[in-house]
mmCIF file of C-alpha atoms in Angstrom:
data_model
loop_
_atom_site.group_PDB
_atom_site.id
_atom_site.type_symbol
_atom_site.label_atom_id
_atom_site.label_comp_id
_atom_site.label_asym_id
_atom_site.label_seq_id
_atom_site.Cartn_x
_atom_site.Cartn_y
_atom_site.Cartn_z
ATOM 1 C CA MET A 1 98.397 88.539 67.009
ATOM 2 C CA SER A 2 97.997 85.190 65.336
ATOM 3 C CA GLU A 3 94.829 84.259 63.464
ATOM 4 C CA THR A 4 94.383 81.329 65.869
ATOM 5 C CA LEU A 5 94.339 83.639 68.855
ATOM 6 C CA VAL A 6 91.846 85.967 67.179
ATOM 7 C CA THR A 7 89.509 83.108 66.310
ATOM 8 C CA SER A 8 89.618 81.744 69.839
ATOM 9 C CA ARG A 9 88.979 85.195 71.290
ATOM 10 C CA LYS A 10 85.847 85.679 69.180
ATOM 11 C CA GLN A 11 84.368 82.820 71.156
ATOM 12 C CA ASP A 12 84.828 84.819 74.374
ATOM 13 C CA PHE A 13 82.306 87.425 73.197
ATOM 14 C CA PRO A 14 78.672 86.260 73.193
ATOM 15 C CA GLY A 15 77.605 89.534 71.559
ATOM 16 C CA LEU A 16 79.326 88.578 68.302
ATOM 17 C CA LEU A 17 76.491 86.280 67.267
ATOM 18 C CA THR A 18 73.046 87.195 65.967
ATOM 19 C CA PRO A 19 69.972 85.787 67.775
ATOM 20 C CA GLU A 20 69.921 83.134 65.037
ATOM 21 C CA GLY A 21 73.484 82.111 65.834
ATOM 22 C CA GLU A 22 75.072 83.672 62.747
ATOM 23 C CA ALA A 23 78.302 85.677 62.821
ATOM 24 C CA TRP A 24 77.759 89.367 63.534
ATOM 25 C CA HIS A 25 80.546 91.495 62.110
ATOM 26 C CA TYR A 26 80.831 94.228 64.708
ATOM 27 C CA LEU A 27 82.860 97.144 63.349
ATOM 28 C CA ASP A 28 81.751 99.781 65.855
ATOM 29 C CA THR A 29 84.249 99.124 68.623
ATOM 30 C CA ALA A 30 85.346 102.778 68.720
ATOM 31 C CA ALA A 31 81.838 103.636 69.913
ATOM 32 C CA SER A 32 81.622 100.834 72.472
ATOM 33 C CA ALA A 33 83.383 97.488 72.694
ATOM 34 C CA GLN A 34 81.694 94.120 73.060
ATOM 35 C CA LYS A 35 82.186 92.404 76.424
ATOM 36 C CA PRO A 36 84.049 89.137 77.000
ATOM 37 C CA GLN A 37 82.363 86.489 79.109
ATOM 38 C CA ALA A 38 84.917 87.071 81.871
ATOM 39 C CA VAL A 39 83.644 90.630 82.307
ATOM 40 C CA ILE A 40 80.011 89.559 82.147
ATOM 41 C CA ASP A 41 80.670 86.914 84.816
ATOM 42 C CA ALA A 42 82.495 89.374 87.071
ATOM 43 C CA MET A 43 79.599 91.830 86.792
ATOM 44 C CA SER A 44 77.062 89.091 87.465
ATOM 45 C CA ARG A 45 78.862 87.895 90.600
ATOM 46 C CA ALA A 46 79.214 91.447 91.879
ATOM 47 C CA LEU A 47 75.518 92.135 91.310
ATOM 48 C CA GLY A 48 74.507 88.803 92.834
ATOM 49 C CA ARG A 49 76.165 86.647 95.437
ATOM 50 C CA ASP A 50 78.868 89.190 96.358
ATOM 51 C CA TYR A 51 76.798 92.367 96.393
ATOM 52 C CA ALA A 52 76.884 94.877 99.225
ATOM 53 C CA THR A 53 77.568 98.565 99.479
ATOM 54 C CA VAL A 54 81.098 99.753 100.191
ATOM 55 C CA HIS A 55 82.988 101.895 102.698
ATOM 56 C CA ARG A 56 80.185 102.116 105.246
ATOM 57 C CA GLY A 57 79.186 98.615 106.290
ATOM 58 C CA VAL A 58 80.665 96.918 109.340
ATOM 59 C CA TYR A 59 79.527 93.480 108.169
ATOM 60 C CA ASN A 60 81.844 91.105 106.343
ATOM 61 C CA ARG A 61 80.335 91.213 102.863
ATOM 62 C CA SER A 62 80.544 95.004 102.788
ATOM 63 C CA ALA A 63 84.161 94.789 103.862
ATOM 64 C CA GLN A 64 84.878 92.270 101.114
ATOM 65 C CA MET A 65 83.155 94.396 98.498
ATOM 66 C CA THR A 66 85.112 97.418 99.668
ATOM 67 C CA LEU A 67 88.321 95.458 99.200
ATOM 68 C CA GLY A 68 87.198 94.526 95.687
ATOM 69 C CA TYR A 69 86.271 98.084 94.802
ATOM 70 C CA GLU A 70 89.581 99.514 96.004
ATOM 71 C CA ALA A 71 91.468 96.651 94.357
ATOM 72 C CA ALA A 72 89.957 97.849 91.068
ATOM 73 C CA ARG A 73 91.367 101.315 91.709
ATOM 74 C CA LYS A 74 94.810 99.850 92.366
ATOM 75 C CA ARG A 75 94.554 97.731 89.200
ATOM 76 C CA VAL A 76 93.759 100.806 87.110
ATOM 77 C CA ALA A 77 96.754 102.607 88.611
ATOM 78 C CA GLU A 78 99.009 99.699 87.629
ATOM 79 C CA PHE A 79 97.472 99.518 84.164
ATOM 80 C CA ILE A 80 98.245 103.134 83.281
ATOM 81 C CA GLY A 81 101.487 103.537 85.191
ATOM 82 C CA ALA A 82 100.219 105.912 87.863
ATOM 83 C CA LYS A 83 102.427 106.604 90.859
ATOM 84 C CA SER A 84 99.621 105.819 93.292
ATOM 85 C CA GLU A 85 96.017 104.655 93.371
ATOM 86 C CA ASN A 86 95.298 108.021 95.012
ATOM 87 C CA GLU A 87 95.651 109.510 91.532
ATOM 88 C CA ILE A 88 92.719 107.428 90.217
ATOM 89 C CA VAL A 89 89.245 108.975 90.363
ATOM 90 C CA PHE A 90 86.315 106.815 89.288
ATOM 91 C CA VAL A 91 83.796 108.751 87.200
ATOM 92 C CA ARG A 92 80.848 107.754 85.018
ATOM 93 C CA GLY A 93 82.929 108.044 81.856
ATOM 94 C CA ALA A 94 85.513 110.170 80.089
ATOM 95 C CA THR A 95 82.926 112.883 79.519
ATOM 96 C CA GLU A 96 82.363 113.266 83.243
ATOM 97 C CA GLY A 97 86.111 113.187 83.840
ATOM 98 C CA ILE A 98 86.676 116.108 81.463
ATOM 99 C CA ASN A 99 83.784 118.029 82.985
ATOM 100 C CA LEU A 100 85.215 117.421 86.452
ATOM 101 C CA VAL A 101 88.550 118.926 85.430
ATOM 102 C CA ALA A 102 86.840 121.859 83.725
ATOM 103 C CA GLU A 103 84.585 122.589 86.690
ATOM 104 C CA SER A 104 87.079 122.017 89.484
ATOM 105 C CA TRP A 105 90.569 122.759 88.195
ATOM 106 C CA GLY A 106 89.409 125.110 85.458
ATOM 107 C CA GLY A 107 87.043 127.048 87.665
ATOM 108 C CA ALA A 108 89.772 127.581 90.239
ATOM 109 C CA ASN A 109 92.583 128.460 87.841
ATOM 110 C CA LEU A 110 91.268 130.246 84.755
ATOM 111 C CA GLN A 111 90.608 133.966 84.542
ATOM 112 C CA PRO A 112 89.522 136.425 81.830
ATOM 113 C CA GLY A 113 92.117 136.540 79.089
ATOM 114 C CA ASP A 114 93.519 133.074 79.763
ATOM 115 C CA ARG A 115 93.525 130.702 76.797
ATOM 116 C CA ILE A 116 92.697 127.034 76.187
ATOM 117 C CA MET A 117 94.190 125.112 73.257
ATOM 118 C CA LEU A 118 92.145 122.383 71.548
ATOM 119 C CA SER A 119 92.481 120.747 68.128
ATOM 120 C CA ALA A 120 90.226 120.507 65.098
ATOM 121 C CA LEU A 121 89.650 116.763 65.541
ATOM 122 C CA GLU A 122 88.339 116.714 69.112
ATOM 123 C CA HIS A 123 85.248 114.816 70.234
ATOM 124 C CA HIS A 124 82.444 117.063 71.440
ATOM 125 C CA SER A 125 83.189 115.898 74.982
ATOM 126 C CA ASN A 126 86.579 117.580 74.693
ATOM 127 C CA ILE A 127 85.120 120.774 73.235
ATOM 128 C CA VAL A 128 81.857 121.667 74.949
ATOM 129 C CA PRO A 129 83.075 121.495 78.595
ATOM 130 C CA TRP A 130 85.829 123.980 77.721
ATOM 131 C CA GLN A 131 83.364 126.242 75.923
ATOM 132 C CA LEU A 132 81.169 126.262 79.033
ATOM 133 C CA LEU A 133 84.223 127.015 81.158
ATOM 134 C CA ALA A 134 85.290 129.823 78.821
ATOM 135 C CA GLU A 135 81.831 131.373 79.028
ATOM 136 C CA ARG A 136 81.973 131.365 82.830
ATOM 137 C CA THR A 137 85.537 132.541 83.277
ATOM 138 C CA GLY A 138 86.165 134.820 80.320
ATOM 139 C CA ALA A 139 88.878 132.529 78.957
ATOM 140 C CA GLU A 140 89.302 132.095 75.217
ATOM 141 C CA ILE A 141 89.745 129.004 73.038
ATOM 142 C CA ASP A 142 92.251 128.434 70.249
ATOM 143 C CA VAL A 143 92.025 125.566 67.761
ATOM 144 C CA CYS A 144 95.141 123.852 66.490
ATOM 145 C CA PRO A 145 94.855 122.805 62.814
ATOM 146 C CA LEU A 146 95.567 119.359 61.374
ATOM 147 C CA THR A 147 98.223 118.076 59.039
ATOM 148 C CA GLU A 148 97.203 117.023 55.560
ATOM 149 C CA ASP A 149 96.888 113.383 56.638
ATOM 150 C CA GLY A 150 94.702 114.173 59.664
ATOM 151 C CA ARG A 151 97.098 114.450 62.580
ATOM 152 C CA ILE A 152 97.206 117.249 65.132
ATOM 153 C CA ASP A 153 99.761 119.708 63.743
ATOM 154 C CA LEU A 154 102.156 120.114 66.643
ATOM 155 C CA ASP A 155 104.415 122.398 64.607
ATOM 156 C CA ALA A 156 101.486 124.769 64.267
ATOM 157 C CA MET A 157 100.675 124.364 67.950
ATOM 158 C CA GLU A 158 104.223 125.293 68.893
ATOM 159 C CA SER A 159 103.867 128.574 67.033
ATOM 160 C CA MET A 160 100.421 129.251 68.525
ATOM 161 C CA LEU A 161 101.154 128.611 72.203
ATOM 162 C CA THR A 162 101.760 131.625 74.434
ATOM 163 C CA GLU A 163 102.205 132.246 78.141
ATOM 164 C CA ARG A 164 98.467 133.020 78.269
ATOM 165 C CA HIS A 165 97.624 129.376 77.588
ATOM 166 C CA LYS A 166 96.747 127.585 80.814
ATOM 167 C CA LEU A 167 95.454 124.310 79.382
ATOM 168 C CA VAL A 168 95.948 122.151 76.304
ATOM 169 C CA ALA A 169 93.326 119.399 75.813
ATOM 170 C CA LEU A 170 93.838 116.861 73.017
ATOM 171 C CA ALA A 171 92.722 113.419 71.874
ATOM 172 C CA HIS A 172 95.452 110.811 72.294
ATOM 173 C CA VAL A 173 93.852 108.931 69.381
ATOM 174 C CA SER A 174 91.207 110.432 67.093
ATOM 175 C CA ASN A 175 87.865 108.645 67.313
ATOM 176 C CA VAL A 176 87.207 109.447 63.630
ATOM 177 C CA LEU A 177 90.574 109.220 61.907
ATOM 178 C CA GLY A 178 92.491 106.866 64.192
ATOM 179 C CA SER A 179 95.478 109.219 64.069
ATOM 180 C CA VAL A 180 97.817 108.938 67.047
ATOM 181 C CA LEU A 181 99.106 112.016 68.834
ATOM 182 C CA ASP A 182 102.787 112.420 69.659
ATOM 183 C CA ALA A 183 101.764 112.842 73.282
ATOM 184 C CA LYS A 184 105.246 113.321 74.696
ATOM 185 C CA ARG A 185 105.941 116.199 72.331
ATOM 186 C CA ALA A 186 102.503 117.687 73.097
ATOM 187 C CA ALA A 187 103.368 117.563 76.805
ATOM 188 C CA SER A 188 106.724 119.223 76.194
ATOM 189 C CA LEU A 189 105.103 122.023 74.190
ATOM 190 C CA ALA A 190 102.319 122.586 76.722
ATOM 191 C CA HIS A 191 104.656 122.621 79.691
ATOM 192 C CA GLY A 192 107.080 124.854 77.839
ATOM 193 C CA ALA A 193 104.329 127.450 77.655
ATOM 194 C CA GLY A 194 103.404 126.926 81.309
ATOM 195 C CA ALA A 195 100.153 125.094 80.465
ATOM 196 C CA LYS A 196 98.707 121.825 81.734
ATOM 197 C CA LEU A 197 97.958 118.986 79.318
ATOM 198 C CA LEU A 198 94.802 116.870 79.380
ATOM 199 C CA LEU A 199 94.611 113.825 77.122
ATOM 200 C CA ASP A 200 91.382 112.157 76.036
ATOM 201 C CA GLY A 201 92.442 108.511 76.066
ATOM 202 C CA CYS A 202 89.153 106.846 75.118
ATOM 203 C CA GLN A 203 90.546 105.338 71.909
ATOM 204 C CA ALA A 204 94.081 104.847 73.226
ATOM 205 C CA ALA A 205 93.445 102.955 76.464
ATOM 206 C CA PRO A 206 91.888 99.865 74.763
ATOM 207 C CA ARG A 207 94.769 99.398 72.335
ATOM 208 C CA MET A 208 97.946 101.115 73.547
ATOM 209 C CA ALA A 209 100.212 100.485 76.511
ATOM 210 C CA LEU A 210 99.996 103.532 78.792
ATOM 211 C CA ASP A 211 102.496 105.001 81.220
ATOM 212 C CA MET A 212 101.504 108.284 82.819
ATOM 213 C CA GLN A 213 105.074 109.000 83.866
ATOM 214 C CA ALA A 214 106.373 108.575 80.317
ATOM 215 C CA LEU A 215 103.508 110.527 78.730
ATOM 216 C CA ASP A 216 104.163 113.414 81.130
ATOM 217 C CA CYS A 217 100.608 114.761 80.832
ATOM 218 C CA ASP A 218 98.719 116.263 83.780
ATOM 219 C CA PHE A 219 95.240 114.781 83.302
ATOM 220 C CA TYR A 220 94.172 111.608 81.463
ATOM 221 C CA VAL A 221 90.651 110.261 80.961
ATOM 222 C CA PHE A 222 89.132 107.105 79.481
ATOM 223 C CA SER A 223 85.855 105.174 79.537
ATOM 224 C CA GLY A 224 85.340 101.616 80.759
ATOM 225 C CA HIS A 225 82.927 100.563 78.039
ATOM 226 C CA LYS A 226 85.477 101.200 75.292
ATOM 227 C CA ILE A 227 88.025 98.940 76.972
ATOM 228 C CA TYR A 228 85.708 95.898 76.985
ATOM 229 C CA GLY A 229 84.241 96.806 80.380
ATOM 230 C CA PRO A 230 80.798 98.053 81.395
ATOM 231 C CA THR A 231 79.143 101.373 80.758
ATOM 232 C CA GLY A 232 78.711 103.799 83.635
ATOM 233 C CA ILE A 233 82.338 103.924 84.732
ATOM 234 C CA GLY A 234 85.413 105.770 83.575
ATOM 235 C CA VAL A 235 88.713 106.965 84.923
ATOM 236 C CA LEU A 236 90.217 110.350 85.562
ATOM 237 C CA TRP A 237 93.916 110.231 86.312
ATOM 238 C CA ALA A 238 95.606 113.389 87.547
ATOM 239 C CA ARG A 239 98.844 114.176 89.299
ATOM 240 C CA GLU A 240 98.284 113.806 93.024
ATOM 241 C CA ALA A 241 99.401 117.362 93.767
ATOM 242 C CA LEU A 242 96.855 118.703 91.283
ATOM 243 C CA LEU A 243 94.022 116.658 92.802
ATOM 244 C CA GLU A 244 94.955 117.791 96.299
ATOM 245 C CA ALA A 245 94.704 121.446 95.217
ATOM 246 C CA MET A 246 91.383 121.033 93.369
ATOM 247 C CA PRO A 247 88.111 121.906 95.122
ATOM 248 C CA PRO A 248 85.230 119.417 95.227
ATOM 249 C CA TRP A 249 82.956 119.277 92.217
ATOM 250 C CA GLN A 250 79.887 117.507 93.618
ATOM 251 C CA GLY A 251 78.751 117.343 97.223
ATOM 252 C CA GLY A 252 77.261 114.429 99.129
ATOM 253 C CA GLY A 253 78.203 111.347 101.034
ATOM 254 C CA ALA A 254 81.658 109.757 100.812
ATOM 255 C CA MET A 255 83.451 112.957 99.716
ATOM 256 C CA ILE A 256 83.400 114.555 103.165
ATOM 257 C CA ASP A 257 85.564 114.537 106.273
ATOM 258 C CA LYS A 258 83.139 116.180 108.688
ATOM 259 C CA VAL A 259 79.770 117.836 108.063
ATOM 260 C CA SER A 260 78.110 120.413 110.264
ATOM 261 C CA PHE A 261 75.888 123.389 109.635
ATOM 262 C CA ALA A 262 78.754 125.555 110.787
ATOM 263 C CA GLY A 263 80.888 124.247 107.919
ATOM 264 C CA THR A 264 82.092 121.107 106.152
ATOM 265 C CA THR A 265 85.548 119.719 105.558
ATOM 266 C CA TYR A 266 86.345 117.374 102.703
ATOM 267 C CA ALA A 267 88.038 114.042 102.243
ATOM 268 C CA PRO A 268 91.391 113.861 100.488
ATOM 269 C CA PRO A 269 91.540 112.740 96.846
ATOM 270 C CA PRO A 270 90.325 110.601 95.254
ATOM 271 C CA GLN A 271 87.329 110.299 97.607
ATOM 272 C CA ARG A 272 86.830 114.087 97.441
ATOM 273 C CA PHE A 273 85.647 113.656 93.856
ATOM 274 C CA GLU A 274 83.450 110.569 94.335
ATOM 275 C CA ALA A 275 80.293 111.878 95.955
ATOM 276 C CA GLY A 276 77.547 109.379 96.714
ATOM 277 C CA THR A 277 77.392 105.618 96.408
ATOM 278 C CA PRO A 278 80.019 104.724 93.813
ATOM 279 C CA MET A 279 79.812 102.495 90.746
ATOM 280 C CA ILE A 280 80.690 99.393 92.742
ATOM 281 C CA THR A 281 79.891 96.550 90.372
ATOM 282 C CA GLU A 282 81.125 98.516 87.377
ATOM 283 C CA ALA A 283 84.534 99.010 88.992
ATOM 284 C CA ILE A 284 84.859 95.279 89.657
ATOM 285 C CA ALA A 285 83.905 94.490 86.059
ATOM 286 C CA LEU A 286 86.392 97.103 84.821
ATOM 287 C CA HIS A 287 89.066 95.280 86.810
ATOM 288 C CA ALA A 288 88.170 92.099 84.941
ATOM 289 C CA ALA A 289 88.309 93.914 81.589
ATOM 290 C CA ILE A 290 91.756 95.311 82.320
ATOM 291 C CA ASP A 291 92.983 91.856 83.313
ATOM 292 C CA TYR A 292 91.590 90.482 80.052
ATOM 293 C CA VAL A 293 93.287 92.954 77.698
ATOM 294 C CA SER A 294 96.503 92.977 79.721
ATOM 295 C CA ALA A 295 96.834 89.222 79.340
ATOM 296 C CA LEU A 296 96.818 89.682 75.556
ATOM 297 C CA GLY A 297 99.261 92.594 75.556
ATOM 298 C CA LEU A 298 98.327 96.114 74.515
ATOM 299 C CA ASP A 299 101.132 96.404 71.968
ATOM 300 C CA THR A 300 99.893 93.208 70.352
ATOM 301 C CA LEU A 301 96.367 94.582 70.181
ATOM 302 C CA PHE A 302 97.565 97.804 68.566
ATOM 303 C CA ASP A 303 99.498 95.916 65.905
ATOM 304 C CA HIS A 304 96.572 93.584 65.216
ATOM 305 C CA GLU A 305 93.964 96.313 64.870
ATOM 306 C CA SER A 306 96.260 98.603 62.894
ATOM 307 C CA ALA A 307 96.953 95.795 60.424
ATOM 308 C CA LEU A 308 93.235 95.169 59.936
ATOM 309 C CA ALA A 309 92.635 98.883 59.399
ATOM 310 C CA ALA A 310 95.424 98.975 56.809
ATOM 311 C CA ASN A 311 93.924 95.978 55.001
ATOM 312 C CA ALA A 312 90.484 97.610 55.047
ATOM 313 C CA ARG A 313 91.905 100.855 53.656
ATOM 314 C CA ALA A 314 93.653 98.970 50.858
ATOM 315 C CA ALA A 315 90.477 97.090 49.937
ATOM 316 C CA LEU A 316 88.415 100.282 50.019
ATOM 317 C CA ARG A 317 90.959 102.114 47.873
ATOM 318 C CA ASP A 318 90.718 99.368 45.257
ATOM 319 C CA THR A 319 87.017 100.110 44.677
ATOM 320 C CA ASN A 320 87.902 103.533 43.168
ATOM 321 C CA LYS A 321 84.620 104.878 44.532
ATOM 322 C CA VAL A 322 85.694 105.705 48.049
ATOM 323 C CA THR A 323 87.191 108.766 49.705
ATOM 324 C CA LEU A 324 89.384 107.793 52.650
ATOM 325 C CA PHE A 325 90.096 110.101 55.570
ATOM 326 C CA GLY A 326 93.011 110.122 57.975
ATOM 327 C CA PRO A 327 96.503 108.615 57.884
ATOM 328 C CA ASP A 328 97.339 105.332 56.191
ATOM 329 C CA LYS A 329 98.503 103.922 59.520
ATOM 330 C CA SER A 330 95.795 104.338 62.129
ATOM 331 C CA ALA A 331 94.862 102.838 65.463
ATOM 332 C CA GLY A 332 92.248 100.425 64.163
ATOM 333 C CA ILE A 333 89.816 103.061 62.833
ATOM 334 C CA VAL A 334 88.899 103.738 59.195
ATOM 335 C CA SER A 335 86.587 106.589 58.147
ATOM 336 C CA PHE A 336 85.450 106.870 54.554
ATOM 337 C CA ALA A 337 82.752 108.150 52.192
ATOM 338 C CA LEU A 338 81.259 106.076 49.390
ATOM 339 C CA ASP A 339 80.613 108.059 46.208
ATOM 340 C CA GLY A 340 76.925 108.861 45.785
ATOM 341 C CA VAL A 341 75.854 107.010 48.935
ATOM 342 C CA HIS A 342 74.982 108.662 52.232
ATOM 343 C CA PRO A 343 76.724 106.948 55.158
ATOM 344 C CA HIS A 344 73.356 106.248 56.794
ATOM 345 C CA ASP A 345 72.177 104.384 53.676
ATOM 346 C CA LEU A 346 75.385 102.393 53.630
ATOM 347 C CA GLY A 347 75.003 101.564 57.316
ATOM 348 C CA THR A 348 71.445 100.336 56.726
ATOM 349 C CA ILE A 349 72.428 98.034 53.867
ATOM 350 C CA LEU A 350 75.422 96.712 55.777
ATOM 351 C CA ASP A 351 73.150 95.916 58.714
ATOM 352 C CA GLU A 352 71.186 93.608 56.395
ATOM 353 C CA GLU A 353 74.484 91.805 55.817
ATOM 354 C CA ASN A 354 75.144 91.439 59.578
ATOM 355 C CA VAL A 355 77.816 94.144 59.460
ATOM 356 C CA ALA A 356 77.654 96.957 62.015
ATOM 357 C CA ILE A 357 79.458 100.231 61.307
ATOM 358 C CA ARG A 358 78.968 103.773 62.593
ATOM 359 C CA ALA A 359 77.536 106.421 60.259
ATOM 360 C CA GLY A 360 77.317 110.104 61.128
ATOM 361 C CA HIS A 361 79.452 112.890 62.495
ATOM 362 C CA HIS A 362 80.814 110.752 65.367
ATOM 363 C CA CYS A 363 80.412 113.601 67.864
ATOM 364 C CA ALA A 364 83.043 115.529 65.920
ATOM 365 C CA GLN A 365 81.118 118.085 63.881
ATOM 366 C CA PRO A 366 84.009 120.577 63.646
ATOM 367 C CA LEU A 367 86.128 117.802 62.144
ATOM 368 C CA MET A 368 83.385 117.013 59.607
ATOM 369 C CA GLU A 369 83.433 120.673 58.601
ATOM 370 C CA HIS A 370 87.207 120.480 58.204
ATOM 371 C CA LEU A 371 86.853 117.364 56.030
ATOM 372 C CA GLY A 372 84.133 119.021 53.953
ATOM 373 C CA VAL A 373 81.524 116.314 54.514
ATOM 374 C CA PRO A 374 78.345 116.145 56.629
ATOM 375 C CA ALA A 375 79.156 112.635 57.825
ATOM 376 C CA THR A 376 81.418 109.651 57.272
ATOM 377 C CA ALA A 377 81.121 105.903 57.505
ATOM 378 C CA ARG A 378 83.435 104.485 60.152
ATOM 379 C CA ALA A 379 84.668 100.925 60.571
ATOM 380 C CA SER A 380 86.508 100.365 63.829
ATOM 381 C CA PHE A 381 88.209 97.149 64.851
ATOM 382 C CA GLY A 382 88.650 95.414 68.186
ATOM 383 C CA LEU A 383 90.724 92.582 69.570
ATOM 384 C CA TYR A 384 88.032 90.154 68.378
ATOM 385 C CA SER A 385 88.108 91.418 64.776
ATOM 386 C CA ASP A 386 89.709 89.430 61.944
ATOM 387 C CA GLU A 387 89.861 89.288 58.162
ATOM 388 C CA SER A 388 86.372 87.804 57.976
ATOM 389 C CA ASP A 389 85.066 91.151 59.220
ATOM 390 C CA VAL A 390 86.960 93.041 56.522
ATOM 391 C CA ASP A 391 85.635 90.609 53.900
ATOM 392 C CA ALA A 392 82.057 91.027 55.137
ATOM 393 C CA LEU A 393 82.427 94.816 55.027
ATOM 394 C CA MET A 394 83.633 94.712 51.441
ATOM 395 C CA ARG A 395 80.851 92.337 50.359
ATOM 396 C CA GLY A 396 78.312 94.737 51.823
ATOM 397 C CA ILE A 397 79.924 97.712 50.103
ATOM 398 C CA GLU A 398 79.927 95.892 46.753
ATOM 399 C CA ARG A 399 76.215 95.175 47.190
ATOM 400 C CA THR A 400 75.603 98.811 48.066
ATOM 401 C CA LEU A 401 77.413 99.974 44.935
ATOM 402 C CA ARG A 402 75.273 97.633 42.799
ATOM 403 C CA ILE A 403 72.100 99.013 44.395
ATOM 404 C CA PHE A 404 73.123 102.628 43.898
ATOM 405 C CA GLY A 405 74.906 101.831 40.602
#
């Protein structure tokens, strides 16, 4: 991505200015991305002049909103290379998507003695739902180790997988280390053992071109707010045959075929898994966000953010007072520890310099234990990031080192 394009794109994001009109160097995109004006406008129109409920109204505006809502589903299917929009379930976020799979598919398919394979770098949202499922079903959990540079060790996984494994659930991109999974090999290994593969795509979807057919996974989840869309909406993709065999998770309106006190029948997927009034305006804004990033090109975004992360790592390494975590080439995420400075203290001082980073365990406490630290500082880049953000980060770190000298 050219510097000119980056500079022009910064202007699309009103959140990148302080209330005083100064530049705000937002390096917390892995937690939640800023929103371009196009998304804000789409959300505003949907909440205002266009608003009506969907699926039930016989009046024109409801019909138009229904068309918009279902158009968003079709757009998501195109964006990730799904075979059909019927494979797209709207959920509140990736966390709900994983819980839906655990409750519905997992509850129907796992038995005592079955095994689930996770990795040491997973987000809590890809750990705790499986622990709850294991407690209910009697299944057991195995943890795949990491390579020395912070990647999921698929060689180790290959040796660990057995016919007792029913599910493998892995991060496509680590939210702490930025390491990218060889997803196609993970799918081959899982399927070779007779297991299904779920991928947590929260960090991949905003910066990598996706094709569900090429990835060959069975379930894929991501959150709208990380892909420059609104909070409160996410996507669960699953193979249509799997969705058709899964029982409902939540009951209510919209997910039914016919209700009577004698018994209820359920709608086909994806409606079966969307009980209640859906996230109408959020879906329309997500559509706008997908259009926005698609126009730039996901491969271009990956290259741009990876280059910034590499430059940040090089600058941090030059200070000689930093421990870096993860691979040298990462998907726009850099985690580090500054000698003698707690990440929270660093985050506070950087905030005074109009630089926003994340400090803590990043909802990955088992990974922190593996790294041997209680917390890390994390700088994560977005499509709006440029070298000025790296420079501001380093100025703030230099000031921090002088203070703690």
